[in-house]
mmCIF file of C-alpha atoms in Angstrom:
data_model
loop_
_atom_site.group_PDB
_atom_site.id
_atom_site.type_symbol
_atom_site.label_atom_id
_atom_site.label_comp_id
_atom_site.label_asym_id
_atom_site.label_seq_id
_atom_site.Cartn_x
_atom_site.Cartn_y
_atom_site.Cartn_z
ATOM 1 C CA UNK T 158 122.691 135.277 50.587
ATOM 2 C CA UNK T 159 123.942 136.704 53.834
ATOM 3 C CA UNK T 160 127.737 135.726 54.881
ATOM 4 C CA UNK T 161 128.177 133.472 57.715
ATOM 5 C CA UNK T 162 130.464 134.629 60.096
ATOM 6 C CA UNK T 163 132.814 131.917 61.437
ATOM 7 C CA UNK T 164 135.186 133.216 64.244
ATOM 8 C CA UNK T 165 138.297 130.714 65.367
ATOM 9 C CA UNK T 166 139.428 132.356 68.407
ATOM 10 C CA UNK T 167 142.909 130.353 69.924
ATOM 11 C CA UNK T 168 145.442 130.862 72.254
ATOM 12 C CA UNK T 169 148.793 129.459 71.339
ATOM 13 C CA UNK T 170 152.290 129.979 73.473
ATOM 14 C CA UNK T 171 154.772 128.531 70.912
ATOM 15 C CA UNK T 172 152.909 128.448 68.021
ATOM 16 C CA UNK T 173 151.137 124.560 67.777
ATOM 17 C CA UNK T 174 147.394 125.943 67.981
ATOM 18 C CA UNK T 175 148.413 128.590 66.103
ATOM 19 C CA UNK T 176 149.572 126.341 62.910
ATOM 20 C CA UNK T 177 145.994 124.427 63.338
ATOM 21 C CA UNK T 178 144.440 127.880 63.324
ATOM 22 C CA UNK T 179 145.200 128.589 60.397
ATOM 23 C CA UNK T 180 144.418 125.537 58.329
ATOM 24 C CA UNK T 181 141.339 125.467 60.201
ATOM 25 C CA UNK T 182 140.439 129.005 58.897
ATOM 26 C CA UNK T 183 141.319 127.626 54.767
ATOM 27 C CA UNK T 184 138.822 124.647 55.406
ATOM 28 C CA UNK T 185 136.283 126.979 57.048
ATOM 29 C CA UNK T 186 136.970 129.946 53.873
ATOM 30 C CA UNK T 187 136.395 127.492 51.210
ATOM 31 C CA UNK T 188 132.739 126.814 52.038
ATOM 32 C CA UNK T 189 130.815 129.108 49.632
ATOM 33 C CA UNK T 190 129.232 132.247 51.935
ATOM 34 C CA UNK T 191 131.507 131.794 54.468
ATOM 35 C CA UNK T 192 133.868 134.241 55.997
ATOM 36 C CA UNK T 193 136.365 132.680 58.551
ATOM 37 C CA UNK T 194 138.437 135.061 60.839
ATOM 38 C CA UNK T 195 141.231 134.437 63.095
ATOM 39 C CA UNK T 196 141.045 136.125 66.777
ATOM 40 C CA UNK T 197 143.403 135.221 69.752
ATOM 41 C CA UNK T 198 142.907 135.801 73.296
ATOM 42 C CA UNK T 199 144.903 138.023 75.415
ATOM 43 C CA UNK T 200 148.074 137.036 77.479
ATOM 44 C CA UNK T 201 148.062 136.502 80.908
ATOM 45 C CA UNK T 202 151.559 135.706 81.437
ATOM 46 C CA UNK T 203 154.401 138.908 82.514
ATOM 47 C CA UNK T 204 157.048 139.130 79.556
ATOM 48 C CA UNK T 205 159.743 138.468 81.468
ATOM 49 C CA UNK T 206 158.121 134.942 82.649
ATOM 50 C CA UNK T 207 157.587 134.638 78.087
ATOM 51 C CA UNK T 208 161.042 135.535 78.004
ATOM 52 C CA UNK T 209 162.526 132.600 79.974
ATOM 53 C CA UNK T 210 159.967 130.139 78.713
ATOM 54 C CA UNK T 211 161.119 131.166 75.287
ATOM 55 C CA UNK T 212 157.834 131.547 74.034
ATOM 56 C CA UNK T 213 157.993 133.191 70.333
ATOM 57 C CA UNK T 214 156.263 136.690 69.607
ATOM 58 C CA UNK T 215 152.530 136.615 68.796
ATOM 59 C CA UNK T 216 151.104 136.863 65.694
ATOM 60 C CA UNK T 217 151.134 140.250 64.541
ATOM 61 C CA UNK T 218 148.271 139.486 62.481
ATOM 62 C CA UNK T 219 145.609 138.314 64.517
ATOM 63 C CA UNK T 220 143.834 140.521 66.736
ATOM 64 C CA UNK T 221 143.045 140.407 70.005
ATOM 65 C CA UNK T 222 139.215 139.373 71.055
ATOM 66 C CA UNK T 223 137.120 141.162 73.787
ATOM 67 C CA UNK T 224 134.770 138.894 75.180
ATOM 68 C CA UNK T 225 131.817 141.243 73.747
ATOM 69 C CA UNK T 226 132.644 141.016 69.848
ATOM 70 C CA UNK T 227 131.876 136.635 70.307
ATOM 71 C CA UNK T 228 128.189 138.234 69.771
ATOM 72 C CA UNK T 229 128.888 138.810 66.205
ATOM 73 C CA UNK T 230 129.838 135.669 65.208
ATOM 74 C CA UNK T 231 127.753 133.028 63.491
ATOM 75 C CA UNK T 232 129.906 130.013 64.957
ATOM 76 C CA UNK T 233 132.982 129.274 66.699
ATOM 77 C CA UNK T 234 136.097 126.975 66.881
ATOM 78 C CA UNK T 235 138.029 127.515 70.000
ATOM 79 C CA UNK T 236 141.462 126.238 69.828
ATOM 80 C CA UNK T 237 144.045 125.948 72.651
ATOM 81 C CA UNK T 238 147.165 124.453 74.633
ATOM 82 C CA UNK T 239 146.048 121.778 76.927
ATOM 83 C CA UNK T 240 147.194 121.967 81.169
ATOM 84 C CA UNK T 241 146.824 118.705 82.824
ATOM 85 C CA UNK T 242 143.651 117.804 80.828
ATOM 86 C CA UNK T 243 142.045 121.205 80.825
ATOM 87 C CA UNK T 244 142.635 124.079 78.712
ATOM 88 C CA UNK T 245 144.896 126.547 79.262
ATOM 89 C CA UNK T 246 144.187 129.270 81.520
ATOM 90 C CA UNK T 247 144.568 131.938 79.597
ATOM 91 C CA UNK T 248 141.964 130.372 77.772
ATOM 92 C CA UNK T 249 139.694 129.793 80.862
ATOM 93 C CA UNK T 250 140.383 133.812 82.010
ATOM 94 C CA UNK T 251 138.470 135.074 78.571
ATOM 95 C CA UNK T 252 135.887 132.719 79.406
ATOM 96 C CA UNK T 253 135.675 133.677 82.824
ATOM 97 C CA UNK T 254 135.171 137.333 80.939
ATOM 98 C CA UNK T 255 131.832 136.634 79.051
ATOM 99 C CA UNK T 256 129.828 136.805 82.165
ATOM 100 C CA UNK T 257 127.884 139.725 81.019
ATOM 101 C CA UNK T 258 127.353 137.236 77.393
ATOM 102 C CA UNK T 259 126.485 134.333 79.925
ATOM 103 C CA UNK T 260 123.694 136.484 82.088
ATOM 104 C CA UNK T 261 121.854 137.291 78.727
ATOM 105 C CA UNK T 262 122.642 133.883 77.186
ATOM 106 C CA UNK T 263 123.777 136.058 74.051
ATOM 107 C CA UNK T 264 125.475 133.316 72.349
ATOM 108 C CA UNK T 265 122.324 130.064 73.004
ATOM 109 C CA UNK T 266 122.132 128.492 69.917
ATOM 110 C CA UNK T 267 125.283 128.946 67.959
ATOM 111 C CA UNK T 268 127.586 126.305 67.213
ATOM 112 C CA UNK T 269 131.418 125.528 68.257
ATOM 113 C CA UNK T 270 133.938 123.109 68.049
ATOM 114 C CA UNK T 271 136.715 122.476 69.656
ATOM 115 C CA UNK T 272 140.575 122.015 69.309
ATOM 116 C CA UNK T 273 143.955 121.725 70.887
ATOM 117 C CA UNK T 274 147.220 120.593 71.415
ATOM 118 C CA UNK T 275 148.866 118.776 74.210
ATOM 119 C CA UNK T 276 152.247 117.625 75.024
ATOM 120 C CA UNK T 277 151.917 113.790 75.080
ATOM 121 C CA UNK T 278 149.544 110.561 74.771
ATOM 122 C CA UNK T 279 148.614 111.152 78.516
ATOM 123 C CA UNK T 280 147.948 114.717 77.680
ATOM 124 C CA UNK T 281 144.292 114.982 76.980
ATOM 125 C CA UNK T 282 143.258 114.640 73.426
ATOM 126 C CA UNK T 283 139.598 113.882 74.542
ATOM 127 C CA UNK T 284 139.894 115.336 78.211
ATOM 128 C CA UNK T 285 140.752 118.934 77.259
ATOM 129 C CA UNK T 286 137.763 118.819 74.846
ATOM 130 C CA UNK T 287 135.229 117.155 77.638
ATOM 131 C CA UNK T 288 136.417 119.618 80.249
ATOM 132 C CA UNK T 289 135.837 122.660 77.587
ATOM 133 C CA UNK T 290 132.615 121.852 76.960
ATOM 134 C CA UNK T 291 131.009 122.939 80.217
ATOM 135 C CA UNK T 292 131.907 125.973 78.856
ATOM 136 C CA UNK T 293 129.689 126.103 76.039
ATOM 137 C CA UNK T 294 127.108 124.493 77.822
ATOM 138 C CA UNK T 295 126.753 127.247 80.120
ATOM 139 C CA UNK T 296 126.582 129.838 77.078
ATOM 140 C CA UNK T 297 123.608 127.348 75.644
ATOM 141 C CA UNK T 298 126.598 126.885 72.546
ATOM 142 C CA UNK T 299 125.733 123.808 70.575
ATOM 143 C CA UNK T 300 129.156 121.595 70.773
ATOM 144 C CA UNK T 301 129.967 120.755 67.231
ATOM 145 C CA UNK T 302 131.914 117.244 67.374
ATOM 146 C CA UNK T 303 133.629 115.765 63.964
ATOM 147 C CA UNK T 304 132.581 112.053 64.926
ATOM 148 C CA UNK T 305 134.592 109.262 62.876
ATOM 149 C CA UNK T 306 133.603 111.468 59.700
ATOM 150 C CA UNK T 307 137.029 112.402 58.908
ATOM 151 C CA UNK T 308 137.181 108.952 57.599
ATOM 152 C CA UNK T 309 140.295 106.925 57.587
ATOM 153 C CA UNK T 310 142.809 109.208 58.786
ATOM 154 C CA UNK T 311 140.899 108.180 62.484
ATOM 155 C CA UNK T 312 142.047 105.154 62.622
ATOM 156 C CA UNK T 313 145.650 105.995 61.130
ATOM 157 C CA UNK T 314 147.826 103.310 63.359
ATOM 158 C CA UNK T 315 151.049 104.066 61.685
ATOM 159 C CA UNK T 316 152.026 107.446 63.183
ATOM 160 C CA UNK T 317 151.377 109.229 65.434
ATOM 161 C CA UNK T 318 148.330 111.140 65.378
ATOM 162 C CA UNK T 319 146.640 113.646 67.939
ATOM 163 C CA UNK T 320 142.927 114.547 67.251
ATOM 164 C CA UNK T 321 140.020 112.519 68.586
ATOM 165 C CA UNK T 322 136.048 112.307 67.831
ATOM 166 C CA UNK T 323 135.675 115.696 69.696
ATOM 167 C CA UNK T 324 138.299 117.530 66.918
ATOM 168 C CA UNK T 325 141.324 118.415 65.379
ATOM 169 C CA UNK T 326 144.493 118.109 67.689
ATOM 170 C CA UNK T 327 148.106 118.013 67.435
ATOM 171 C CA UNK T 328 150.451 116.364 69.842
ATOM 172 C CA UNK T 329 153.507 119.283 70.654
ATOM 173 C CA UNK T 330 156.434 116.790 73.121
ATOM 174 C CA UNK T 331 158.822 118.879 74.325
ATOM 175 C CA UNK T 332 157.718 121.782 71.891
ATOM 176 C CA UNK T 333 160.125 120.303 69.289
ATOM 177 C CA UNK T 334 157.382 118.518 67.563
ATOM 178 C CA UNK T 335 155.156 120.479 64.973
ATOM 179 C CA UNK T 336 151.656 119.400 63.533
ATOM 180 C CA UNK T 337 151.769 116.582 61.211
ATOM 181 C CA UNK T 338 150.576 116.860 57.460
ATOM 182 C CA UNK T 339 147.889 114.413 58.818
ATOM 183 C CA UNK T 340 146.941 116.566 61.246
ATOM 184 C CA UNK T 341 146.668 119.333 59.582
ATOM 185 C CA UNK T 342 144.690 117.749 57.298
ATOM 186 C CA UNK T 343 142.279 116.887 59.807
ATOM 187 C CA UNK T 344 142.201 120.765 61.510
ATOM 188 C CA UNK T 345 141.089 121.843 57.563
ATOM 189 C CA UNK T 346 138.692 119.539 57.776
ATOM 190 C CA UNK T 347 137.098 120.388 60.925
ATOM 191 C CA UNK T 348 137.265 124.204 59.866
ATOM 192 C CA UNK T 349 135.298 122.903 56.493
ATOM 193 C CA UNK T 350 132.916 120.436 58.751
ATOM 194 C CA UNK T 351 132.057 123.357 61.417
ATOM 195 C CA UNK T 352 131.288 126.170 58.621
ATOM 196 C CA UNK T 353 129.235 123.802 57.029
ATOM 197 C CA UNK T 354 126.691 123.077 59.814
ATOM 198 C CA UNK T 355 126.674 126.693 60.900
ATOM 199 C CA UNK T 356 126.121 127.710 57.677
ATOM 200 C CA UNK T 357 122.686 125.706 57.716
ATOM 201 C CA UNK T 358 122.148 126.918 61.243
ATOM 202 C CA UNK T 359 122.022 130.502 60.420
ATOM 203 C CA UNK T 360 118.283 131.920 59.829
ATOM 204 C CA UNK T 361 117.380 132.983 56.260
ATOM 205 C CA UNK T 362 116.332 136.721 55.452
ATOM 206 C CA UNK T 363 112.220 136.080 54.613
ATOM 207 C CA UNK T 364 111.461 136.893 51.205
ATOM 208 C CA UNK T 365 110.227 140.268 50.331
ATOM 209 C CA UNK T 366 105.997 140.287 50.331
#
């Protein structure tokens, strides 16, 4: 059986999306056939301007993307920082890159979800995700929602608890705040949930005649 190729492609300044990430990418590796990898998008930002926002050093792990590798991918799950409802514009400037992807709709048909982190309540845990879907929808990208079937961790009323129907997502404060075990739980779920359904998307090799 062919491996499906699940890319999770984030931008993270101090490390919140980053954390989701990568429990995304251990739900989406533990589907059978499935090989997850991590990508980030490229700065935007000077480093002097990262230096006084304090922003931490990137992960020297994770490579950077080019717009034109998205093609190799089976499925997606595009995680990042959300500015005043939308997501962040580094985020929008790689998007703003796949033109060339766009004019041959290379990437119709494939699924991706979605996920992010914002600073408060008022921050947009379901507006970031609405606003990033006109993004896929221009690529013809089938938008992979998690629904309610997360189960009863979407209704937890005893903490507090970022995430919505639309995906995983993690609520950051004044930066002190890091992703709950909760939520966490819920990002290696949608990584799980997301492999899953591409996996039955992707076409089957025809049996030898």
């Amino acid at each position: 059986m062919p491996t499906t190729k699940v890319y999770i492609v984030f931008y993270s300044l101090y490390g919140h999306v980053e954390d989701m990430a990568r429990k995304i990418q251990e739900g989406a590796n533990g589907v059978e056939g499935v090989e997850a990898t991590l990508w980030q998008v490229p700065e935007t930002l000077p480093d002097r301007v990262l230096e006084k926002m304090k922003a931490p050093d990137k992960p020297h792990d994770v490579p950077e993307i080019r717009p034109e590798q998205l093609v190799e991918a089976d499925g997606f799950l595009f995680g990042f920082p959300s500015r005043f409802g939308v997501m962040a514009a580094q985020f929008k400037a790689f998007f703003d890159a796949t033109h060339e992807l766009w004019a041959t709709q290379a990437l119709a048909g494939k699924p991706a979800g979605i996920f992010w982190s914002t600073g408060f309540h008022g921050g947009g845990q379901e507006l970031t995700a609405l606003t990033a879907v006109t993004q896929l929808a221009h690529h013809g990208m089938i938008f992979v929602p998690i629904g309610y079937t997360f189960g009863s961790g979407m209704f937890e009323m005893n903490e507090v608890k970022g995430g919505s129907s639309y995906g995983a997502g993690t609520y950051a404060a004044d930066g002190s705040r890091q992703p709950t075990e909760l939520e966490l739980q819920q990002a290696f779920y949608q990584g799980k949930y997301v492999a899953e359904f591409t996996k039955k998307l992707k076409p089957r090799p025809l049996p030898a005649q």
